Amino acid sequence: MAGIFKIVMKIKLDYPDDFHDYFSYRLVLILTCDRLLGQDKEMREYSMLAILVGLAIGIGLPMQTSINSRLRTSVGSPFGASLISFAVGTLFLAIMTLIDVHTLGFSTTLFTSQPVWIWLGGLLGVVYLTGNILLFPKLGSVQTVIMPVLGQILAGLLIDNFGWFDSPQSTLTMTRFLGAILVLAGVIITVAAQGWLEQRHNRITETAEKDTATDTDQSGLGIWRALGVVAGMLSAMQTAVNGHLGRVLGSTVHAAFVSFLVGTLGLIVIVLVLRPQFKLIRPTKTPNPWWMWIGGMIGALYVLGNVYLVPVVGTGLAVVIVLVGLMAGSLMIDQFGWFASKKNPISGVQLMGLLVMIVGVALIRVF
């Protein structure tokens, strides 16, 4: 405040006739400047909190992958494990929604006053999840990571540039494009250095990965790679759609619940059509760990975090921030062998890849 006072008092100004004296006009300027600077500081702090939230939910994603992988081993079906995970997440968000807004319902006028796509976020998430399951046998683990990431970054920047799905508009500049390229390069460096990165929704052993990669039909790789990019674009669209739903409902928790509920209903339909065999076994002689049931809660927090992020930083930046957290979380799981994963100490090259990604995020955020 003192600094603003000194600056304003040194400036020569002509004050309007409706001010009684010169000093009252300067006082109004001082108070106005102080208020604007205070708001700017508050927005910077709000944006920094959003970045921390994005990194946190990104780190949680590979943890969810490991947990759901363990659950799949016990129930014997990827779709069965996904349905259980979504159901647990839906129940968790239902409780949080009741605490936050005291109701799970919403006005039926939203069906006529809002576009149909605001209800499709959960289905987009299911399509993305199912897409990864289908892509892995065709592309192997490395390309199953890289292709969707390419789609996520591309769709995120396009959504921001054109303001699709009522997202905050942010013009695509050359600097932001360069930042996106660096993020993608960082992903490739991290994945390549790791050799074969276990895919996000279906972690399996390195031997099986190599066998699968060998059996891949080379003639159809182009189509499957394109489908991988499309799957990533759908993931970014889900982020934008859920962000808009949060603004419409006036509650991030309520929007996350609706999204998860739609996803759960979609998975129920898939399970009814495919009729996978449900069972609960002990893959090892030890009892099943309690934590294999909490993957849905982590997924719920991921969707909730994205609903919060989009209105603050935009879809494109939300996607890349979460991506950096995802890579960091994957490296930590490999380093420490969390959730019964195989230990695979991280290398300096992988850390360099993570640093390249951070530089890319900085370019997108600042410019």
GROMACS .gro file of C-alpha atoms in nm:
model
  367
    1MET     CA    1   0.000   0.000   0.000
    2ALA     CA    2   0.283   0.239   0.089
    3GLY     CA    3   0.456   0.170  -0.243
    4ILE     CA    4   0.139   0.241  -0.439
    5PHE     CA    5   0.090   0.567  -0.243
    6LYS     CA    6   0.438   0.692  -0.335
    7ILE     CA    7   0.397   0.608  -0.703
    8VAL     CA    8   0.053   0.767  -0.743
    9MET     CA    9   0.156   1.084  -0.557
   10LYS     CA   10   0.450   1.135  -0.795
   11ILE     CA   11   0.232   1.120  -1.108
   12LYS     CA   12   0.101   1.451  -1.247
   13LEU     CA   13  -0.273   1.417  -1.309
   14ASP     CA   14  -0.565   1.641  -1.404
   15TYR     CA   15  -0.856   1.552  -1.180
   16PRO     CA   16  -1.224   1.576  -1.286
   17ASP     CA   17  -1.447   1.860  -1.167
   18ASP     CA   18  -1.668   1.633  -0.956
   19PHE     CA   19  -1.377   1.572  -0.715
   20HIS     CA   20  -1.355   1.841  -0.449
   21ASP     CA   21  -0.980   1.851  -0.443
   22TYR     CA   22  -0.666   1.710  -0.593
   23PHE     CA   23  -0.586   1.479  -0.304
   24SER     CA   24  -0.927   1.310  -0.292
   25TYR     CA   25  -0.884   1.211  -0.655
   26ARG     CA   26  -0.541   1.068  -0.583
   27LEU     CA   27  -0.683   0.877  -0.286
   28VAL     CA   28  -0.940   0.709  -0.512
   29LEU     CA   29  -0.660   0.610  -0.751
   30ILE     CA   30  -0.453   0.466  -0.467
   31LEU     CA   31  -0.741   0.257  -0.333
   32THR     CA   32  -0.835   0.137  -0.681
   33CYS     CA   33  -0.478   0.033  -0.766
   34ASP     CA   34  -0.440  -0.145  -0.434
   35ARG     CA   35  -0.764  -0.337  -0.491
   36LEU     CA   36  -0.664  -0.441  -0.844
   37LEU     CA   37  -0.320  -0.558  -0.732
   38GLY     CA   38  -0.481  -0.752  -0.449
   39GLN     CA   39  -0.716  -0.925  -0.691
   40ASP     CA   40  -0.423  -1.007  -0.921
   41LYS     CA   41  -0.232  -1.162  -0.631
   42GLU     CA   42  -0.539  -1.366  -0.534
   43MET     CA   43  -0.576  -1.495  -0.890
   44ARG     CA   44  -0.209  -1.598  -0.900
   45GLU     CA   45  -0.251  -1.790  -0.575
   46TYR     CA   46  -0.570  -1.951  -0.709
   47SER     CA   47  -0.389  -2.054  -1.027
   48MET     CA   48  -0.098  -2.199  -0.829
   49LEU     CA   49  -0.342  -2.405  -0.623
   50ALA     CA   50  -0.494  -2.534  -0.947
   51ILE     CA   51  -0.151  -2.644  -1.071
   52LEU     CA   52  -0.086  -2.830  -0.745
   53VAL     CA   53  -0.426  -2.999  -0.772
   54GLY     CA   54  -0.348  -3.104  -1.130
   55LEU     CA   55  -0.014  -3.252  -1.032
   56ALA     CA   56  -0.171  -3.437  -0.738
   57ILE     CA   57  -0.447  -3.602  -0.939
   58GLY     CA   58  -0.198  -3.683  -1.214
   59ILE     CA   59   0.026  -3.861  -0.964
   60GLY     CA   60  -0.278  -4.053  -0.844
   61LEU     CA   61  -0.359  -4.191  -1.191
   62PRO     CA   62  -0.079  -4.452  -1.213
   63MET     CA   63  -0.159  -4.548  -0.855
   64GLN     CA   64  -0.515  -4.615  -0.965
   65THR     CA   65  -0.380  -4.818  -1.256
   66SER     CA   66  -0.176  -5.039  -1.025
   67ILE     CA   67  -0.467  -5.082  -0.785
   68ASN     CA   68  -0.715  -5.168  -1.061
   69SER     CA   69  -0.462  -5.408  -1.213
   70ARG     CA   70  -0.449  -5.594  -0.882
   71LEU     CA   71  -0.829  -5.592  -0.868
   72ARG     CA   72  -0.848  -5.733  -1.220
   73THR     CA   73  -0.619  -6.021  -1.116
   74SER     CA   74  -0.860  -6.109  -0.837
   75VAL     CA   75  -1.188  -6.076  -1.031
   76GLY     CA   76  -1.055  -6.214  -1.361
   77SER     CA   77  -1.208  -5.957  -1.597
   78PRO     CA   78  -1.091  -5.606  -1.700
   79PHE     CA   79  -1.450  -5.492  -1.753
   80GLY     CA   80  -1.556  -5.640  -1.421
   81ALA     CA   81  -1.270  -5.460  -1.245
   82SER     CA   82  -1.359  -5.135  -1.423
   83LEU     CA   83  -1.725  -5.168  -1.323
   84ILE     CA   84  -1.633  -5.228  -0.958
   85SER     CA   85  -1.393  -4.932  -0.967
   86PHE     CA   86  -1.656  -4.701  -1.120
   87ALA     CA   87  -1.922  -4.820  -0.875
   88VAL     CA   88  -1.697  -4.753  -0.575
   89GLY     CA   89  -1.612  -4.408  -0.714
   90THR     CA   90  -1.979  -4.330  -0.772
   91LEU     CA   91  -2.069  -4.426  -0.415
   92PHE     CA   92  -1.780  -4.217  -0.280
   93LEU     CA   93  -1.887  -3.912  -0.483
   94ALA     CA   94  -2.251  -3.962  -0.386
   95ILE     CA   95  -2.156  -3.928  -0.019
   96MET     CA   96  -1.943  -3.620  -0.090
   97THR     CA   97  -2.225  -3.465  -0.295
   98LEU     CA   98  -2.478  -3.518  -0.017
   99ILE     CA   99  -2.239  -3.347   0.224
  100ASP     CA  100  -2.174  -3.060  -0.018
  101VAL     CA  101  -2.515  -2.981  -0.173
  102HIS     CA  102  -2.744  -3.214   0.031
  103THR     CA  103  -2.900  -3.370  -0.279
  104LEU     CA  104  -2.807  -3.600  -0.567
  105GLY     CA  105  -3.072  -3.461  -0.799
  106PHE     CA  106  -3.082  -3.151  -1.019
  107SER     CA  107  -3.336  -2.946  -1.208
  108THR     CA  108  -3.489  -3.131  -1.504
  109THR     CA  109  -3.487  -2.802  -1.697
  110LEU     CA  110  -3.119  -2.862  -1.759
  111PHE     CA  111  -3.212  -3.130  -2.013
  112THR     CA  112  -3.377  -2.865  -2.231
  113SER     CA  113  -3.170  -2.558  -2.147
  114GLN     CA  114  -2.825  -2.719  -2.183
  115PRO     CA  115  -2.664  -2.905  -2.475
  116VAL     CA  116  -2.679  -3.284  -2.472
  117TRP     CA  117  -2.300  -3.321  -2.458
  118ILE     CA  118  -2.275  -3.200  -2.097
  119TRP     CA  119  -2.400  -3.544  -1.984
  120LEU     CA  120  -2.153  -3.744  -2.191
  121GLY     CA  121  -1.835  -3.695  -1.985
  122GLY     CA  122  -1.871  -4.028  -1.807
  123LEU     CA  123  -1.927  -4.216  -2.134
  124LEU     CA  124  -1.619  -4.052  -2.286
  125GLY     CA  125  -1.421  -4.180  -1.988
  126VAL     CA  126  -1.550  -4.533  -2.042
  127VAL     CA  127  -1.465  -4.517  -2.414
  128TYR     CA  128  -1.114  -4.400  -2.328
  129LEU     CA  129  -1.071  -4.678  -2.073
  130THR     CA  130  -1.203  -4.943  -2.312
  131GLY     CA  131  -0.990  -4.800  -2.593
  132ASN     CA  132  -0.672  -4.852  -2.393
  133ILE     CA  133  -0.771  -5.213  -2.327
  134LEU     CA  134  -0.823  -5.273  -2.700
  135LEU     CA  135  -0.515  -5.082  -2.814
  136PHE     CA  136  -0.258  -5.257  -2.600
  137PRO     CA  137  -0.257  -5.594  -2.780
  138LYS     CA  138  -0.219  -5.411  -3.112
  139LEU     CA  139   0.034  -5.139  -3.030
  140GLY     CA  140   0.219  -5.256  -2.721
  141SER     CA  141   0.265  -5.052  -2.404
  142VAL     CA  142   0.486  -4.770  -2.538
  143GLN     CA  143   0.263  -4.662  -2.825
  144THR     CA  144  -0.048  -4.717  -2.612
  145VAL     CA  145   0.087  -4.439  -2.391
  146ILE     CA  146   0.226  -4.204  -2.656
  147MET     CA  147  -0.065  -4.204  -2.905
  148PRO     CA  148  -0.337  -4.106  -2.653
  149VAL     CA  149  -0.103  -3.845  -2.504
  150LEU     CA  150  -0.063  -3.692  -2.850
  151GLY     CA  151  -0.442  -3.684  -2.884
  152GLN     CA  152  -0.486  -3.530  -2.539
  153ILE     CA  153  -0.243  -3.247  -2.607
  154LEU     CA  154  -0.378  -3.180  -2.956
  155ALA     CA  155  -0.743  -3.174  -2.846
  156GLY     CA  156  -0.663  -2.970  -2.535
  157LEU     CA  157  -0.497  -2.694  -2.736
  158LEU     CA  158  -0.776  -2.693  -2.996
  159ILE     CA  159  -1.045  -2.675  -2.727
  160ASP     CA  160  -0.869  -2.380  -2.567
  161ASN     CA  161  -0.807  -2.202  -2.898
  162PHE     CA  162  -1.167  -2.222  -3.020
  163GLY     CA  163  -1.342  -2.228  -2.682
  164TRP     CA  164  -1.521  -2.555  -2.755
  165PHE     CA  165  -1.754  -2.695  -2.487
  166ASP     CA  166  -1.780  -2.342  -2.342
  167SER     CA  167  -1.422  -2.368  -2.215
  168PRO     CA  168  -1.216  -2.056  -2.133
  169GLN     CA  169  -1.066  -1.943  -2.464
  170SER     CA  170  -0.689  -1.909  -2.495
  171THR     CA  171  -0.539  -1.838  -2.836
  172LEU     CA  172  -0.286  -2.091  -2.960
  173THR     CA  173   0.044  -1.908  -2.994
  174MET     CA  174   0.373  -2.038  -3.127
  175THR     CA  175   0.513  -2.041  -2.774
  176ARG     CA  176   0.223  -2.248  -2.642
  177PHE     CA  177   0.261  -2.486  -2.936
  178LEU     CA  178   0.633  -2.521  -2.860
  179GLY     CA  179   0.545  -2.594  -2.498
  180ALA     CA  180   0.308  -2.870  -2.610
  181ILE     CA  181   0.582  -3.019  -2.829
  182LEU     CA  182   0.820  -3.019  -2.531
  183VAL     CA  183   0.560  -3.194  -2.314
  184LEU     CA  184   0.517  -3.463  -2.579
  185ALA     CA  185   0.895  -3.493  -2.617
  186GLY     CA  186   0.928  -3.533  -2.240
  187VAL     CA  187   0.672  -3.813  -2.246
  188ILE     CA  188   0.858  -3.991  -2.526
  189ILE     CA  189   1.192  -3.954  -2.344
  190THR     CA  190   1.045  -4.090  -2.021
  191VAL     CA  191   0.870  -4.381  -2.191
  192ALA     CA  192   1.163  -4.473  -2.416
  193ALA     CA  193   1.410  -4.459  -2.128
  194GLN     CA  194   1.188  -4.688  -1.925
  195GLY     CA  195   1.186  -4.935  -2.210
  196TRP     CA  196   0.830  -5.058  -2.197
  197LEU     CA  197   0.603  -4.837  -1.987
  198GLU     CA  198   0.319  -5.032  -1.831
  199GLN     CA  199  -0.004  -4.898  -1.973
  200ARG     CA  200  -0.222  -4.682  -1.753
  201HIS     CA  201  -0.527  -4.904  -1.720
  202ASN     CA  202  -0.383  -5.254  -1.756
  203ARG     CA  203  -0.035  -5.309  -1.612
  204ILE     CA  204   0.114  -5.647  -1.705
  205THR     CA  205   0.455  -5.808  -1.695
  206GLU     CA  206   0.744  -5.710  -1.920
  207THR     CA  207   0.763  -6.058  -2.072
  208ALA     CA  208   0.400  -6.045  -2.184
  209GLU     CA  209   0.460  -5.698  -2.329
  210LYS     CA  210   0.745  -5.822  -2.545
  211ASP     CA  211   0.548  -6.123  -2.662
  212THR     CA  212   0.252  -5.901  -2.750
  213ALA     CA  213   0.467  -5.650  -2.936
  214THR     CA  214   0.619  -5.932  -3.142
  215ASP     CA  215   0.276  -6.063  -3.244
  216THR     CA  216   0.145  -5.722  -3.347
  217ASP     CA  217   0.000  -5.710  -3.698
  218GLN     CA  218   0.218  -5.453  -3.869
  219SER     CA  219  -0.022  -5.400  -4.159
  220GLY     CA  220  -0.289  -5.239  -3.944
  221LEU     CA  221  -0.071  -5.030  -3.716
  222GLY     CA  222  -0.165  -4.702  -3.884
  223ILE     CA  223  -0.534  -4.749  -3.809
  224TRP     CA  224  -0.471  -4.851  -3.449
  225ARG     CA  225  -0.237  -4.554  -3.395
  226ALA     CA  226  -0.506  -4.322  -3.528
  227LEU     CA  227  -0.757  -4.480  -3.291
  228GLY     CA  228  -0.509  -4.421  -3.008
  229VAL     CA  229  -0.492  -4.051  -3.094
  230VAL     CA  230  -0.873  -4.035  -3.110
  231ALA     CA  231  -0.896  -4.203  -2.768
  232GLY     CA  232  -0.668  -3.936  -2.623
  233MET     CA  233  -0.877  -3.660  -2.782
  234LEU     CA  234  -1.188  -3.807  -2.621
  235SER     CA  235  -1.011  -3.797  -2.284
  236ALA     CA  236  -0.942  -3.423  -2.329
  237MET     CA  237  -1.303  -3.370  -2.436
  238GLN     CA  238  -1.416  -3.544  -2.117
  239THR     CA  239  -1.210  -3.296  -1.915
  240ALA     CA  240  -1.373  -2.999  -2.091
  241VAL     CA  241  -1.726  -3.141  -2.072
  242ASN     CA  242  -1.700  -3.217  -1.701
  243GLY     CA  243  -1.559  -2.870  -1.638
  244HIS     CA  244  -1.864  -2.712  -1.802
  245LEU     CA  245  -2.098  -2.946  -1.614
  246GLY     CA  246  -1.944  -2.824  -1.290
  247ARG     CA  247  -2.027  -2.464  -1.380
  248VAL     CA  248  -2.383  -2.557  -1.480
  249LEU     CA  249  -2.455  -2.750  -1.159
  250GLY     CA  250  -2.270  -2.499  -0.944
  251SER     CA  251  -2.075  -2.773  -0.769
  252THR     CA  252  -1.760  -2.958  -0.876
  253VAL     CA  253  -1.848  -3.253  -0.653
  254HIS     CA  254  -2.199  -3.284  -0.795
  255ALA     CA  255  -2.064  -3.272  -1.152
  256ALA     CA  256  -1.806  -3.541  -1.076
  257PHE     CA  257  -2.081  -3.760  -0.928
  258VAL     CA  258  -2.301  -3.723  -1.238
  259SER     CA  259  -2.006  -3.804  -1.465
  260PHE     CA  260  -1.914  -4.115  -1.267
  261LEU     CA  261  -2.276  -4.227  -1.250
  262VAL     CA  262  -2.311  -4.204  -1.629
  263GLY     CA  263  -1.984  -4.396  -1.669
  264THR     CA  264  -2.104  -4.667  -1.431
  265LEU     CA  265  -2.431  -4.707  -1.621
  266GLY     CA  266  -2.234  -4.732  -1.946
  267LEU     CA  267  -2.014  -5.007  -1.802
  268ILE     CA  268  -2.319  -5.195  -1.677
  269VAL     CA  269  -2.446  -5.204  -2.035
  270ILE     CA  270  -2.108  -5.329  -2.160
  271VAL     CA  271  -2.096  -5.601  -1.894
  272LEU     CA  272  -2.452  -5.711  -1.975
  273VAL     CA  273  -2.361  -5.740  -2.344
  274LEU     CA  274  -2.025  -5.915  -2.301
  275ARG     CA  275  -2.125  -6.119  -1.995
  276PRO     CA  276  -1.775  -6.164  -1.850
  277GLN     CA  277  -1.728  -6.428  -1.584
  278PHE     CA  278  -1.714  -6.280  -1.234
  279LYS     CA  279  -1.511  -6.449  -0.965
  280LEU     CA  280  -1.307  -6.356  -0.663
  281ILE     CA  281  -0.985  -6.548  -0.618
  282ARG     CA  282  -0.657  -6.520  -0.434
  283PRO     CA  283  -0.381  -6.504  -0.695
  284THR     CA  284  -0.129  -6.567  -0.420
  285LYS     CA  285  -0.147  -6.761  -0.095
  286THR     CA  286  -0.191  -6.436   0.096
  287PRO     CA  287  -0.532  -6.266   0.139
  288ASN     CA  288  -0.633  -6.001  -0.114
  289PRO     CA  289  -0.513  -5.657   0.001
  290TRP     CA  290  -0.772  -5.410   0.123
  291TRP     CA  291  -0.639  -5.133  -0.101
  292MET     CA  292  -0.742  -5.310  -0.423
  293TRP     CA  293  -1.096  -5.177  -0.364
  294ILE     CA  294  -1.004  -4.806  -0.346
  295GLY     CA  295  -0.907  -4.747  -0.708
  296GLY     CA  296  -1.250  -4.600  -0.776
  297MET     CA  297  -1.200  -4.339  -0.505
  298ILE     CA  298  -0.875  -4.225  -0.667
  299GLY     CA  299  -1.051  -4.213  -1.005
  300ALA     CA  300  -1.330  -4.008  -0.847
  301LEU     CA  301  -1.078  -3.757  -0.712
  302TYR     CA  302  -0.921  -3.740  -1.060
  303VAL     CA  303  -1.254  -3.647  -1.222
  304LEU     CA  304  -1.331  -3.407  -0.937
  305GLY     CA  305  -0.993  -3.238  -0.979
  306ASN     CA  306  -1.046  -3.195  -1.354
  307VAL     CA  307  -1.389  -3.038  -1.296
  308TYR     CA  308  -1.215  -2.786  -1.071
  309LEU     CA  309  -0.920  -2.726  -1.304
  310VAL     CA  310  -1.084  -2.641  -1.636
  311PRO     CA  311  -1.256  -2.316  -1.533
  312VAL     CA  312  -0.932  -2.196  -1.372
  313VAL     CA  313  -0.656  -2.285  -1.620
  314GLY     CA  314  -0.837  -2.411  -1.930
  315THR     CA  315  -0.856  -2.756  -2.084
  316GLY     CA  316  -0.518  -2.757  -2.259
  317LEU     CA  317  -0.315  -2.664  -1.954
  318ALA     CA  318  -0.522  -2.894  -1.731
  319VAL     CA  319  -0.437  -3.186  -1.961
  320VAL     CA  320  -0.061  -3.121  -1.965
  321ILE     CA  321  -0.036  -3.052  -1.590
  322VAL     CA  322  -0.210  -3.380  -1.512
  323LEU     CA  323   0.017  -3.549  -1.765
  324VAL     CA  324   0.329  -3.429  -1.582
  325GLY     CA  325   0.185  -3.559  -1.257
  326LEU     CA  326   0.103  -3.890  -1.424
  327MET     CA  327   0.460  -3.939  -1.542
  328ALA     CA  328   0.598  -3.840  -1.202
  329GLY     CA  329   0.362  -4.084  -1.028
  330SER     CA  330   0.459  -4.365  -1.266
  331LEU     CA  331   0.827  -4.308  -1.192
  332MET     CA  332   0.764  -4.311  -0.816
  333ILE     CA  333   0.569  -4.638  -0.838
  334ASP     CA  334   0.849  -4.796  -1.039
  335GLN     CA  335   1.113  -4.661  -0.803
  336PHE     CA  336   0.952  -4.783  -0.480
  337GLY     CA  337   0.742  -5.075  -0.607
  338TRP     CA  338   0.418  -4.946  -0.454
  339PHE     CA  339   0.094  -5.149  -0.473
  340ALA     CA  340   0.270  -5.477  -0.545
  341SER     CA  341   0.436  -5.339  -0.860
  342LYS     CA  342   0.776  -5.455  -0.973
  343LYS     CA  343   1.059  -5.225  -0.865
  344ASN     CA  344   1.231  -5.052  -1.155
  345PRO     CA  345   1.468  -4.776  -1.034
  346ILE     CA  346   1.436  -4.453  -1.232
  347SER     CA  347   1.728  -4.326  -1.438
  348GLY     CA  348   1.877  -3.984  -1.502
  349VAL     CA  349   1.736  -3.988  -1.855
  350GLN     CA  350   1.385  -4.033  -1.719
  351LEU     CA  351   1.432  -3.742  -1.481
  352MET     CA  352   1.553  -3.536  -1.777
  353GLY     CA  353   1.236  -3.627  -1.965
  354LEU     CA  354   1.028  -3.511  -1.667
  355LEU     CA  355   1.222  -3.183  -1.660
  356VAL     CA  356   1.154  -3.128  -2.032
  357MET     CA  357   0.784  -3.175  -1.961
  358ILE     CA  358   0.795  -2.919  -1.679
  359VAL     CA  359   0.962  -2.665  -1.910
  360GLY     CA  360   0.684  -2.729  -2.165
  361VAL     CA  361   0.416  -2.669  -1.902
  362ALA     CA  362   0.589  -2.347  -1.799
  363LEU     CA  363   0.582  -2.220  -2.160
  364ILE     CA  364   0.211  -2.300  -2.193
  365ARG     CA  365   0.130  -2.148  -1.853
  366VAL     CA  366   0.330  -1.825  -1.883
  367PHE     CA  367   0.258  -1.751  -2.249
   0.00000   0.00000   0.00000
